[in-house]
Amino acid sequence: MARVELDITRRQFFGAGLAGAAAIGAGTSPLAMRYPDPPWFATGEVTTTYNYCDMCPWKCGIAVQSVDGKVLKVDGNINDPKSRGMLCGRGQGGVSFMYDPDRLQSPMIRTGERGEGKFREVTWEEALDYTAEKILAIKEQYGPESLAIFGHTTGDFWFTDYFAQAWGTPNAGKPSSALCLSPRDEACNLTLGYPVGGHEPMDWDEIECVTFIGSHVGEDSRNTVMQDFIDARDRGAQIIVVDPRFSTAASKADYWLPIKPGTDTALLLAWVNVLIEENLFDREYIDQYAVGYDELEAHVKDLTPEWASTITELPADQIRETARVMGQRHPKAAIMPGRHTTWYGNDSQRMRTVFIINSLLGAYGRHGGMYFDKSPFIDSYPHPPFAVTGSAGGCSAEPGEEVSDELPLGPSGKARADGARETFLRGATAMQELIDPMINDDPYRIAGLIVYGVNLLNSVPMPSRTIEALKKLDFILAVDVLPQEHIAWADVVFPEATFLERYDELSTVPYKTPFIQMREPAVAPMYDTMPGWQMARELGLRVGLDAYFKWETVEEYLDTRLRSVGSSLEKMHDAGGVLIQEGKPYLEDFGDESPFRTPSGKIELFSEELAEAGFDPIPVFEPTEEPPDGYFRLLYGRVPVHTFAKTQNTPVLSDVYPENELWINEDEAAALGYSNGDRVWLENEAGDRTGPIPVKATQRIRKDAVFMAHGFGQQSEGLTNANGRGASDTKMMSRYKLDPISGGAGMRINFVRLVEGG
Amino acid sequence: MPDTNGDQLLRYRRGQRIIHAVMAGSFLILLFTGLALVWSPLAFIAAGGWSRYLHRIAAIGFMSVPILYIVFDRAGAKEIVTESFKYDSDDVAWFKKMYRYVLGRTAEMPPQGRLNAGQKLHHSAVMVFSASIVVTGIIMWGFKSSLSASMLSWTAMIHDLSMLALALLLVGHIFFTYVYKAWSSMATGYVPKEDMELEHSKWVEELEHEGAENTPA
Amino acid sequence: MTSAFLLDMSRCIGCEACVVACKTGNELPIGRQYIELIEHTSGTFPNLTGGFQNQRCYHCSDATCVAVCPTGALFKDDGLTRLNRDACSGCGYCVQSCPYDVPKMSDGRASKCDACASNVGGGGSPWCVTTCPGKALKYGDREEILAEAHQRVDTIKGRYPNAQVYGETQAGGLGLILVLPDDPETLSIPADPPPTPASANLWKNWVQPISMGSTAVAVAGLGVLGVIARRNHIAEMNEVEGSEEAAVAAGDGSEGINDA
């Protein structure tokens, strides 16, 4: 019966209660204030390997981080002169590219009909033996030149350059030549005696006026160029952008010239006119380093801004003013050479005008102008003389050897079949010109095709012609990472390990400070895939090319090369993945030697070679075909998180930009009854259709053209994210105009209209 | 004769007991699932969803209580509402001596009806705070997206304070049930008559009076 | 000392490298990104201006999301707004309350930039800052960042006469300091977001802790009291029974309770 009574008053009770309540309430908050579970880089040991990125052909040096055999992050390598520690969105998507669940996992041999996509999985042994057998049969019957090799991405060396030359086919080509750079490089060869070089050698650190003709930096997401451009602009450099579209670059420009498509040469000639008339060019420089000035002066006498104004639909004042902006800043002013220059079929001449202007500005070899690239020094791995000298060219191609009049001949005496010297004057192998010989055996039969890393049906114009060729070939080998559209047409498929899973040939970069990059695997190849070097070697050993593959391991190959510059794979890794050498960027570095490798040893404003070949020795404006009523000119370009037709399936990149959009002038769209977001189809003059694609009704584009990002509208069921998304510009290219100087395929001559439904 | 079972009195009819069970059950689920939304150690139950659905299902149960009461025991519903809001002088006196009751002593407590003053206060408070928690709950369930940041905070705060009140009332409710061994009243409905004579003498008199009225003379 | 980002929109070229670096480094699921680049255009062809809105968490000092978060999953640390997703109950109040429309629901929980808390904690930089090819992003001491932002505005005034710093005072001072080429409205950024409502602060700082605490105290207190009171009640009942028995035993005619 004990009775306990609490001897406290009510007030005290409540007071204690409140205090206690507050204390406990506050006490729960710090419990919530803990950091989340440690992320991947705080668990386990992070391994760093060095690599050069494969997400576009620019090859930024990267540092790759992995933990326990899983690659987790890619960032720019701070030691690399291209990336300088930074990296674009495509590069950041490299991990996602490697772990794309749609990847090809096993070698395959076709079982159904070509195009059905029916395969059986086989061992590497069987796939390689079968391939060797087939290409040896072709060599036996037609000669080794009958095997064409198309290649791109940063691993293209082994098949398109090395194997091709060892085997003996001159018919090796990269889309980066005639579908991209050729007009630019040949115009530069003709004017300066060397090609532009992989790395457009603009002296960004000191330049004071940069002009872009169509180059859409920012949407074209090239890491180094974006860095340099933003720095130069921020430093106060004047920016002039010539583009029918208000691109990102245009939005950053001091002057935007919304030029009528196809009329750039008129603008450029008028600029020459102003620079000469108003004496805004570097007369001393021209006197010392150039020939053909008098002819040039006479040529442009009547090509005034007023003349150009009617053609380009630009105000004459604007043309004159922008010429002055450039001229007043010479020699620290230049027009960016750009890259994809295959537009209208007269592109080499347009590019000649660009280089003539840069010469008038006195930019070449001057601080703040255009410096001279130099290739890094390093020995090749010794090999016997090649069966044929290569002419595949490419994005990061070295400034080449002399182009001789004689085309290199293969072992059975055949030159390349792309019409070089006949339909076009000079330049690297024109890949798209090798399609016709596959169909009609003219000039001779091409019976076999190896496609390495090229999204064939989404890159080469006139895809229906390509399909015809694929039907007629005796043998097709596709080497790829993903089941791109053309894979269904292959006889044999070799699945490649991605760049993060393999060693590779060293990347040698001509630059202001030439440098060498390495690729070392972060992890072993996934699935049953193989690096390209190993495929080339295994195939080479089976077709009698042992002498070209004397090295047992790729490490031996690379170490041997690196020894010639006092390094090794290990040393190079320890040095931070890059070896940097000294360059020869300016005129003063050349002394008495002329940096210009033309026949005259000088800049050729007037081109003898062109005159002799029957072309205009100084560019003349030629109008291009206009779109018929109701049609728009189809322009194409880039978006910053995608590369060509390569990345549309990469999960993280597809997530950020899953399908392209059709840029169309807002008023034009309204007149047709369309508003932003409406899904439409496109139809070209041949009746081909592609779509659906959402409309982007915008003020940012002229009324006579439409624009979309290249690489969409792919059709391959194996590509979960890319299949059927957006529209394909390639499928709208029922024709192209061959540039008779460089072999480039002018693809902006296709016209489309908007239609409902497919 | 009053409802008896030997020396037991029927305090809560079956309908009332079932409705009480519905209310108690749904309230406990609401309390627990609601806590998961605001207390970080339990947050994992709420994130991703299942407790949030349960909260809504239990809310429907909770909101149905007054409706069930009216449908199945209208007289009881009327009774509880009118009784809980009517206080007499005995109730006032009871409140003054409440501390004794809290300490477990019924002696010297003024005579009480069916519901003692504390129970009346409990019922009326439960009704008031149930209303406020339900109204704010419905707003947050269906109309949350149209609330401004300020309105959302106020609504959540009132819901939170209503929860606080109801939780404290629940704690007190369990306290008194434990102290006064009242579990059987809701489990079986019957309570010892002896206890009722001590604590609810006026109710016992009423029942006897009714019983006398109903007995033939 | 608190930390902050500097984001110089005069340098941002809209390349979305930051978007992808962040997605990859933070292992975000498909459908989710912490950063979004939105294109802006004004004027009519050919008189156009344009730029990008780099939409991401502004890391407000006066963070409404923190104030309305019932579990404390959102909290301020070193000047930035962090999110501990394990403590998130998915209520969605933050999604609704943010004046910049930043948090989003993902897998049932709130999701937003936490300024790479773990990365920075381990001595690194936020992923977006490391990768930006425009060098538009920096991260460091807020005072230094602010000073640099003002310097940047001076540098770019030639090209952008209306250039300004954004974030010095907005929302109590942001952890994301922007160098804007023009007024914030031109990029759809609110000029001055509303402050956290007093009701939210009242709820978070007072009502919530007191509710939880007092309930806990009541349970504890009444638990103890209950044991005592029940003992008292039983004792009382025994006394009453005892006196009744005594009365019955005494047979003194006093009326028992049970007599009708």
JSON list of N, CA, C and O in Angstrom, two decimals, chain B residues 37-39 43 47 52 102-104 106-107 144 147 150 153 160 164 175 178 180 197-198, chain C residues 70-71 87-91 96 199-200 203 212 214 218 222 226 229-230 232-233 236-237 257:
[
{"chain": "B", "resi": 37, "resn": "LEU", "atom": "N", "xyz": [7.20, 10.14, -42.53]},
{"chain": "B", "resi": 37, "resn": "LEU", "atom": "CA", "xyz": [7.39, 11.26, -43.45]},
{"chain": "B", "resi": 37, "resn": "LEU", "atom": "C", "xyz": [8.23, 12.37, -42.84]},
{"chain": "B", "resi": 37, "resn": "LEU", "atom": "O", "xyz": [8.78, 13.19, -43.54]},
{"chain": "B", "resi": 38, "resn": "VAL", "atom": "N", "xyz": [8.28, 12.42, -41.52]},
{"chain": "B", "resi": 38, "resn": "VAL", "atom": "CA", "xyz": [8.95, 13.57, -40.89]},
{"chain": "B", "resi": 38, "resn": "VAL", "atom": "C", "xyz": [10.13, 13.20, -40.02]},
{"chain": "B", "resi": 38, "resn": "VAL", "atom": "O", "xyz": [10.82, 14.07, -39.54]},
{"chain": "B", "resi": 39, "resn": "TRP", "atom": "N", "xyz": [10.36, 11.92, -39.78]},
{"chain": "B", "resi": 39, "resn": "TRP", "atom": "CA", "xyz": [11.46, 11.52, -38.91]},
{"chain": "B", "resi": 39, "resn": "TRP", "atom": "C", "xyz": [12.46, 10.74, -39.74]},
{"chain": "B", "resi": 39, "resn": "TRP", "atom": "O", "xyz": [12.15, 9.65, -40.22]},
{"chain": "B", "resi": 43, "resn": "ALA", "atom": "N", "xyz": [12.52, 7.47, -42.64]},
{"chain": "B", "resi": 43, "resn": "ALA", "atom": "CA", "xyz": [12.24, 8.02, -43.97]},
{"chain": "B", "resi": 43, "resn": "ALA", "atom": "C", "xyz": [12.25, 6.96, -45.05]},
{"chain": "B", "resi": 43, "resn": "ALA", "atom": "O", "xyz": [11.52, 7.05, -46.03]},
{"chain": "B", "resi": 47, "resn": "ALA", "atom": "N", "xyz": [9.91, 6.91, -48.45]},
{"chain": "B", "resi": 47, "resn": "ALA", "atom": "CA", "xyz": [10.45, 7.19, -49.78]},
{"chain": "B", "resi": 47, "resn": "ALA", "atom": "C", "xyz": [10.22, 6.00, -50.67]},
{"chain": "B", "resi": 47, "resn": "ALA", "atom": "O", "xyz": [10.51, 4.87, -50.29]},
{"chain": "B", "resi": 52, "resn": "ARG", "atom": "N", "xyz": [3.14, 5.78, -47.79]},
{"chain": "B", "resi": 52, "resn": "ARG", "atom": "CA", "xyz": [2.30, 6.93, -48.14]},
{"chain": "B", "resi": 52, "resn": "ARG", "atom": "C", "xyz": [0.94, 6.46, -48.63]},
{"chain": "B", "resi": 52, "resn": "ARG", "atom": "O", "xyz": [-0.05, 7.15, -48.40]},
{"chain": "B", "resi": 102, "resn": "VAL", "atom": "N", "xyz": [-5.44, 11.88, -11.49]},
{"chain": "B", "resi": 102, "resn": "VAL", "atom": "CA", "xyz": [-4.25, 11.54, -12.27]},
{"chain": "B", "resi": 102, "resn": "VAL", "atom": "C", "xyz": [-3.33, 10.61, -11.47]},
{"chain": "B", "resi": 102, "resn": "VAL", "atom": "O", "xyz": [-2.71, 9.71, -12.02]},
{"chain": "B", "resi": 103, "resn": "LEU", "atom": "N", "xyz": [-3.34, 10.80, -10.15]},
{"chain": "B", "resi": 103, "resn": "LEU", "atom": "CA", "xyz": [-2.47, 9.97, -9.32]},
{"chain": "B", "resi": 103, "resn": "LEU", "atom": "C", "xyz": [-3.13, 8.67, -8.90]},
{"chain": "B", "resi": 103, "resn": "LEU", "atom": "O", "xyz": [-2.61, 7.93, -8.07]},
{"chain": "B", "resi": 104, "resn": "GLY", "atom": "N", "xyz": [-4.29, 8.39, -9.47]},
{"chain": "B", "resi": 104, "resn": "GLY", "atom": "CA", "xyz": [-4.90, 7.08, -9.25]},
{"chain": "B", "resi": 104, "resn": "GLY", "atom": "C", "xyz": [-5.93, 7.06, -8.13]},
{"chain": "B", "resi": 104, "resn": "GLY", "atom": "O", "xyz": [-6.38, 6.00, -7.70]},
{"chain": "B", "resi": 106, "resn": "THR", "atom": "N", "xyz": [-9.65, 7.92, -6.71]},
{"chain": "B", "resi": 106, "resn": "THR", "atom": "CA", "xyz": [-11.01, 8.32, -7.06]},
{"chain": "B", "resi": 106, "resn": "THR", "atom": "C", "xyz": [-11.74, 8.89, -5.85]},
{"chain": "B", "resi": 106, "resn": "THR", "atom": "O", "xyz": [-12.75, 9.58, -6.00]},
{"chain": "B", "resi": 107, "resn": "ALA", "atom": "N", "xyz": [-11.25, 8.59, -4.66]},
{"chain": "B", "resi": 107, "resn": "ALA", "atom": "CA", "xyz": [-11.93, 9.07, -3.46]},
{"chain": "B", "resi": 107, "resn": "ALA", "atom": "C", "xyz": [-11.99, 10.59, -3.47]},
{"chain": "B", "resi": 107, "resn": "ALA", "atom": "O", "xyz": [-11.06, 11.25, -3.90]},
{"chain": "B", "resi": 144, "resn": "LYS", "atom": "N", "xyz": [-2.30, 19.94, -52.84]},
{"chain": "B", "resi": 144, "resn": "LYS", "atom": "CA", "xyz": [-0.98, 20.41, -52.43]},
{"chain": "B", "resi": 144, "resn": "LYS", "atom": "C", "xyz": [-0.30, 21.28, -53.48]},
{"chain": "B", "resi": 144, "resn": "LYS", "atom": "O", "xyz": [0.30, 22.29, -53.16]},
{"chain": "B", "resi": 147, "resn": "LEU", "atom": "N", "xyz": [-0.83, 25.03, -53.52]},
{"chain": "B", "resi": 147, "resn": "LEU", "atom": "CA", "xyz": [-0.48, 25.84, -52.35]},
{"chain": "B", "resi": 147, "resn": "LEU", "atom": "C", "xyz": [0.83, 26.57, -52.58]},
{"chain": "B", "resi": 147, "resn": "LEU", "atom": "O", "xyz": [1.77, 26.02, -53.15]},
{"chain": "B", "resi": 150, "resn": "SER", "atom": "N", "xyz": [4.27, 29.31, -48.49]},
{"chain": "B", "resi": 150, "resn": "SER", "atom": "CA", "xyz": [3.79, 29.74, -47.18]},
{"chain": "B", "resi": 150, "resn": "SER", "atom": "C", "xyz": [2.55, 28.94, -46.76]},
{"chain": "B", "resi": 150, "resn": "SER", "atom": "O", "xyz": [2.47, 28.44, -45.64]},
{"chain": "B", "resi": 153, "resn": "SER", "atom": "N", "xyz": [3.42, 25.48, -45.74]},
{"chain": "B", "resi": 153, "resn": "SER", "atom": "CA", "xyz": [4.00, 25.42, -44.40]},
{"chain": "B", "resi": 153, "resn": "SER", "atom": "C", "xyz": [2.93, 25.53, -43.33]},
{"chain": "B", "resi": 153, "resn": "SER", "atom": "O", "xyz": [2.96, 24.79, -42.34]},
{"chain": "B", "resi": 160, "resn": "ASP", "atom": "N", "xyz": [0.62, 19.06, -38.29]},
{"chain": "B", "resi": 160, "resn": "ASP", "atom": "CA", "xyz": [1.63, 18.63, -37.32]},
{"chain": "B", "resi": 160, "resn": "ASP", "atom": "C", "xyz": [1.17, 18.89, -35.88]},
{"chain": "B", "resi": 160, "resn": "ASP", "atom": "O", "xyz": [1.28, 18.02, -35.00]},
{"chain": "B", "resi": 164, "resn": "LEU", "atom": "N", "xyz": [0.26, 16.44, -32.85]},
{"chain": "B", "resi": 164, "resn": "LEU", "atom": "CA", "xyz": [0.82, 16.57, -31.50]},
{"chain": "B", "resi": 164, "resn": "LEU", "atom": "C", "xyz": [-0.29, 16.45, -30.45]},
{"chain": "B", "resi": 164, "resn": "LEU", "atom": "O", "xyz": [-0.19, 15.68, -29.49]},
{"chain": "B", "resi": 175, "resn": "PHE", "atom": "N", "xyz": [-2.78, 6.09, -20.71]},
{"chain": "B", "resi": 175, "resn": "PHE", "atom": "CA", "xyz": [-2.41, 6.24, -19.30]},
{"chain": "B", "resi": 175, "resn": "PHE", "atom": "C", "xyz": [-3.59, 5.90, -18.40]},
{"chain": "B", "resi": 175, "resn": "PHE", "atom": "O", "xyz": [-3.48, 5.07, -17.51]},
{"chain": "B", "resi": 178, "resn": "TYR", "atom": "N", "xyz": [-4.73, 2.32, -18.50]},
{"chain": "B", "resi": 178, "resn": "TYR", "atom": "CA", "xyz": [-3.81, 1.46, -17.72]},
{"chain": "B", "resi": 178, "resn": "TYR", "atom": "C", "xyz": [-4.04, 1.63, -16.23]},
{"chain": "B", "resi": 178, "resn": "TYR", "atom": "O", "xyz": [-4.19, 0.65, -15.49]},
{"chain": "B", "resi": 180, "resn": "TYR", "atom": "N", "xyz": [-6.61, 2.80, -14.58]},
{"chain": "B", "resi": 180, "resn": "TYR", "atom": "CA", "xyz": [-7.92, 2.43, -14.07]},
{"chain": "B", "resi": 180, "resn": "TYR", "atom": "C", "xyz": [-8.41, 1.10, -14.61]},
{"chain": "B", "resi": 180, "resn": "TYR", "atom": "O", "xyz": [-9.58, 0.78, -14.53]},
{"chain": "B", "resi": 197, "resn": "GLU", "atom": "N", "xyz": [-19.77, 2.65, -9.76]},
{"chain": "B", "resi": 197, "resn": "GLU", "atom": "CA", "xyz": [-20.37, 3.36, -8.62]},
{"chain": "B", "resi": 197, "resn": "GLU", "atom": "C", "xyz": [-19.39, 4.34, -8.02]},
{"chain": "B", "resi": 197, "resn": "GLU", "atom": "O", "xyz": [-19.75, 5.41, -7.56]},
{"chain": "B", "resi": 198, "resn": "LEU", "atom": "N", "xyz": [-18.11, 3.96, -8.05]},
{"chain": "B", "resi": 198, "resn": "LEU", "atom": "CA", "xyz": [-17.09, 4.85, -7.51]},
{"chain": "B", "resi": 198, "resn": "LEU", "atom": "C", "xyz": [-16.85, 6.06, -8.40]},
{"chain": "B", "resi": 198, "resn": "LEU", "atom": "O", "xyz": [-16.70, 7.18, -7.94]},
{"chain": "C", "resi": 70, "resn": "PRO", "atom": "N", "xyz": [10.85, 18.12, -43.90]},
{"chain": "C", "resi": 70, "resn": "PRO", "atom": "CA", "xyz": [10.45, 17.64, -42.58]},
{"chain": "C", "resi": 70, "resn": "PRO", "atom": "C", "xyz": [11.50, 16.75, -41.92]},
{"chain": "C", "resi": 70, "resn": "PRO", "atom": "O", "xyz": [11.59, 16.70, -40.71]},
{"chain": "C", "resi": 71, "resn": "THR", "atom": "N", "xyz": [12.31, 16.06, -42.68]},
{"chain": "C", "resi": 71, "resn": "THR", "atom": "CA", "xyz": [13.25, 15.10, -42.08]},
{"chain": "C", "resi": 71, "resn": "THR", "atom": "C", "xyz": [14.64, 15.68, -41.89]},
{"chain": "C", "resi": 71, "resn": "THR", "atom": "O", "xyz": [15.48, 15.05, -41.29]},
{"chain": "C", "resi": 87, "resn": "ALA", "atom": "N", "xyz": [17.91, 10.06, -45.99]},
{"chain": "C", "resi": 87, "resn": "ALA", "atom": "CA", "xyz": [17.01, 10.60, -44.97]},
{"chain": "C", "resi": 87, "resn": "ALA", "atom": "C", "xyz": [15.77, 11.23, -45.59]},
{"chain": "C", "resi": 87, "resn": "ALA", "atom": "O", "xyz": [14.94, 11.79, -44.89]},
{"chain": "C", "resi": 88, "resn": "CYS", "atom": "N", "xyz": [15.63, 11.14, -46.91]},
{"chain": "C", "resi": 88, "resn": "CYS", "atom": "CA", "xyz": [14.50, 11.76, -47.59]},
{"chain": "C", "resi": 88, "resn": "CYS", "atom": "C", "xyz": [13.29, 10.85, -47.56]},
{"chain": "C", "resi": 88, "resn": "CYS", "atom": "O", "xyz": [13.41, 9.68, -47.92]},
{"chain": "C", "resi": 89, "resn": "SER", "atom": "N", "xyz": [12.14, 11.40, -47.16]},
{"chain": "C", "resi": 89, "resn": "SER", "atom": "CA", "xyz": [10.94, 10.58, -47.10]},
{"chain": "C", "resi": 89, "resn": "SER", "atom": "C", "xyz": [10.06, 10.76, -48.33]},
{"chain": "C", "resi": 89, "resn": "SER", "atom": "O", "xyz": [8.96, 10.23, -48.39]},
{"chain": "C", "resi": 90, "resn": "GLY", "atom": "N", "xyz": [10.52, 11.51, -49.30]},
{"chain": "C", "resi": 90, "resn": "GLY", "atom": "CA", "xyz": [9.79, 11.65, -50.55]},
{"chain": "C", "resi": 90, "resn": "GLY", "atom": "C", "xyz": [8.53, 12.48, -50.46]},
{"chain": "C", "resi": 90, "resn": "GLY", "atom": "O", "xyz": [7.65, 12.35, -51.29]},
{"chain": "C", "resi": 91, "resn": "CYS", "atom": "N", "xyz": [8.44, 13.38, -49.50]},
{"chain": "C", "resi": 91, "resn": "CYS", "atom": "CA", "xyz": [7.20, 14.14, -49.34]},
{"chain": "C", "resi": 91, "resn": "CYS", "atom": "C", "xyz": [7.01, 15.14, -50.46]},
{"chain": "C", "resi": 91, "resn": "CYS", "atom": "O", "xyz": [5.88, 15.52, -50.75]},
{"chain": "C", "resi": 96, "resn": "GLN", "atom": "N", "xyz": [8.10, 21.59, -54.41]},
{"chain": "C", "resi": 96, "resn": "GLN", "atom": "CA", "xyz": [7.08, 22.63, -54.55]},
{"chain": "C", "resi": 96, "resn": "GLN", "atom": "C", "xyz": [7.53, 24.01, -54.14]},
{"chain": "C", "resi": 96, "resn": "GLN", "atom": "O", "xyz": [7.02, 25.00, -54.62]},
{"chain": "C", "resi": 199, "resn": "SER", "atom": "N", "xyz": [6.41, 31.09, -41.85]},
{"chain": "C", "resi": 199, "resn": "SER", "atom": "CA", "xyz": [5.73, 29.89, -41.37]},
{"chain": "C", "resi": 199, "resn": "SER", "atom": "C", "xyz": [6.63, 28.67, -41.52]},
{"chain": "C", "resi": 199, "resn": "SER", "atom": "O", "xyz": [6.62, 27.79, -40.66]},
{"chain": "C", "resi": 200, "resn": "ALA", "atom": "N", "xyz": [7.40, 28.63, -42.59]},
{"chain": "C", "resi": 200, "resn": "ALA", "atom": "CA", "xyz": [8.28, 27.47, -42.79]},
{"chain": "C", "resi": 200, "resn": "ALA", "atom": "C", "xyz": [9.37, 27.43, -41.73]},
{"chain": "C", "resi": 200, "resn": "ALA", "atom": "O", "xyz": [9.67, 26.37, -41.17]},
{"chain": "C", "resi": 203, "resn": "TRP", "atom": "N", "xyz": [7.85, 26.47, -38.42]},
{"chain": "C", "resi": 203, "resn": "TRP", "atom": "CA", "xyz": [7.57, 25.04, -38.39]},
{"chain": "C", "resi": 203, "resn": "TRP", "atom": "C", "xyz": [8.83, 24.23, -38.16]},
{"chain": "C", "resi": 203, "resn": "TRP", "atom": "O", "xyz": [8.88, 23.36, -37.29]},
{"chain": "C", "resi": 212, "resn": "MET", "atom": "N", "xyz": [7.90, 16.71, -31.65]},
{"chain": "C", "resi": 212, "resn": "MET", "atom": "CA", "xyz": [8.53, 15.40, -31.48]},
{"chain": "C", "resi": 212, "resn": "MET", "atom": "C", "xyz": [8.98, 15.23, -30.04]},
{"chain": "C", "resi": 212, "resn": "MET", "atom": "O", "xyz": [8.74, 14.21, -29.40]},
{"chain": "C", "resi": 214, "resn": "SER", "atom": "N", "xyz": [8.09, 16.85, -27.26]},
{"chain": "C", "resi": 214, "resn": "SER", "atom": "CA", "xyz": [7.11, 16.78, -26.18]},
{"chain": "C", "resi": 214, "resn": "SER", "atom": "C", "xyz": [6.36, 15.46, -26.21]},
{"chain": "C", "resi": 214, "resn": "SER", "atom": "O", "xyz": [5.98, 14.94, -25.15]},
{"chain": "C", "resi": 218, "resn": "ALA", "atom": "N", "xyz": [6.22, 13.15, -23.06]},
{"chain": "C", "resi": 218, "resn": "ALA", "atom": "CA", "xyz": [4.93, 12.73, -22.50]},
{"chain": "C", "resi": 218, "resn": "ALA", "atom": "C", "xyz": [4.91, 11.22, -22.34]},
{"chain": "C", "resi": 218, "resn": "ALA", "atom": "O", "xyz": [4.47, 10.70, -21.30]},
{"chain": "C", "resi": 222, "resn": "LEU", "atom": "N", "xyz": [4.59, 10.00, -18.61]},
{"chain": "C", "resi": 222, "resn": "LEU", "atom": "CA", "xyz": [3.36, 9.33, -18.20]},
{"chain": "C", "resi": 222, "resn": "LEU", "atom": "C", "xyz": [3.58, 7.84, -18.01]},
{"chain": "C", "resi": 222, "resn": "LEU", "atom": "O", "xyz": [2.81, 7.18, -17.32]},
{"chain": "C", "resi": 226, "resn": "GLY", "atom": "N", "xyz": [2.32, 6.48, -14.74]},
{"chain": "C", "resi": 226, "resn": "GLY", "atom": "CA", "xyz": [1.32, 5.42, -14.83]},
{"chain": "C", "resi": 226, "resn": "GLY", "atom": "C", "xyz": [1.57, 4.30, -13.85]},
{"chain": "C", "resi": 226, "resn": "GLY", "atom": "O", "xyz": [0.64, 3.80, -13.19]},
{"chain": "C", "resi": 229, "resn": "ALA", "atom": "N", "xyz": [0.63, 5.68, -10.46]},
{"chain": "C", "resi": 229, "resn": "ALA", "atom": "CA", "xyz": [-0.81, 5.92, -10.29]},
{"chain": "C", "resi": 229, "resn": "ALA", "atom": "C", "xyz": [-1.58, 4.61, -10.22]},
{"chain": "C", "resi": 229, "resn": "ALA", "atom": "O", "xyz": [-2.53, 4.48, -9.45]},
{"chain": "C", "resi": 230, "resn": "ARG", "atom": "N", "xyz": [-1.18, 3.66, -11.03]},
{"chain": "C", "resi": 230, "resn": "ARG", "atom": "CA", "xyz": [-1.88, 2.38, -11.01]},
{"chain": "C", "resi": 230, "resn": "ARG", "atom": "C", "xyz": [-1.73, 1.71, -9.65]},
{"chain": "C", "resi": 230, "resn": "ARG", "atom": "O", "xyz": [-2.69, 1.17, -9.09]},
{"chain": "C", "resi": 232, "resn": "ASN", "atom": "N", "xyz": [-1.30, 3.24, -6.88]},
{"chain": "C", "resi": 232, "resn": "ASN", "atom": "CA", "xyz": [-2.16, 3.99, -5.97]},
{"chain": "C", "resi": 232, "resn": "ASN", "atom": "C", "xyz": [-3.61, 3.54, -6.10]},
{"chain": "C", "resi": 232, "resn": "ASN", "atom": "O", "xyz": [-4.33, 3.35, -5.12]},
{"chain": "C", "resi": 233, "resn": "HIS", "atom": "N", "xyz": [-4.05, 3.37, -7.36]},
{"chain": "C", "resi": 233, "resn": "HIS", "atom": "CA", "xyz": [-5.44, 3.00, -7.60]},
{"chain": "C", "resi": 233, "resn": "HIS", "atom": "C", "xyz": [-5.74, 1.62, -7.04]},
{"chain": "C", "resi": 233, "resn": "HIS", "atom": "O", "xyz": [-6.78, 1.43, -6.39]},
{"chain": "C", "resi": 236, "resn": "GLU", "atom": "N", "xyz": [-6.02, 1.82, -3.41]},
{"chain": "C", "resi": 236, "resn": "GLU", "atom": "CA", "xyz": [-7.30, 2.45, -3.04]},
{"chain": "C", "resi": 236, "resn": "GLU", "atom": "C", "xyz": [-8.44, 1.45, -3.13]},
{"chain": "C", "resi": 236, "resn": "GLU", "atom": "O", "xyz": [-9.29, 1.38, -2.26]},
{"chain": "C", "resi": 237, "resn": "MET", "atom": "N", "xyz": [-8.44, 0.67, -4.25]},
{"chain": "C", "resi": 237, "resn": "MET", "atom": "CA", "xyz": [-9.52, -0.31, -4.44]},
{"chain": "C", "resi": 237, "resn": "MET", "atom": "C", "xyz": [-9.48, -1.35, -3.33]},
{"chain": "C", "resi": 237, "resn": "MET", "atom": "O", "xyz": [-10.52, -1.76, -2.83]},
{"chain": "C", "resi": 257, "resn": "ILE", "atom": "N", "xyz": [-23.07, -1.46, -0.66]},
{"chain": "C", "resi": 257, "resn": "ILE", "atom": "CA", "xyz": [-23.23, -0.80, -1.97]},
{"chain": "C", "resi": 257, "resn": "ILE", "atom": "C", "xyz": [-24.13, -1.63, -2.88]},
{"chain": "C", "resi": 257, "resn": "ILE", "atom": "O", "xyz": [-24.85, -1.11, -3.69]}
]
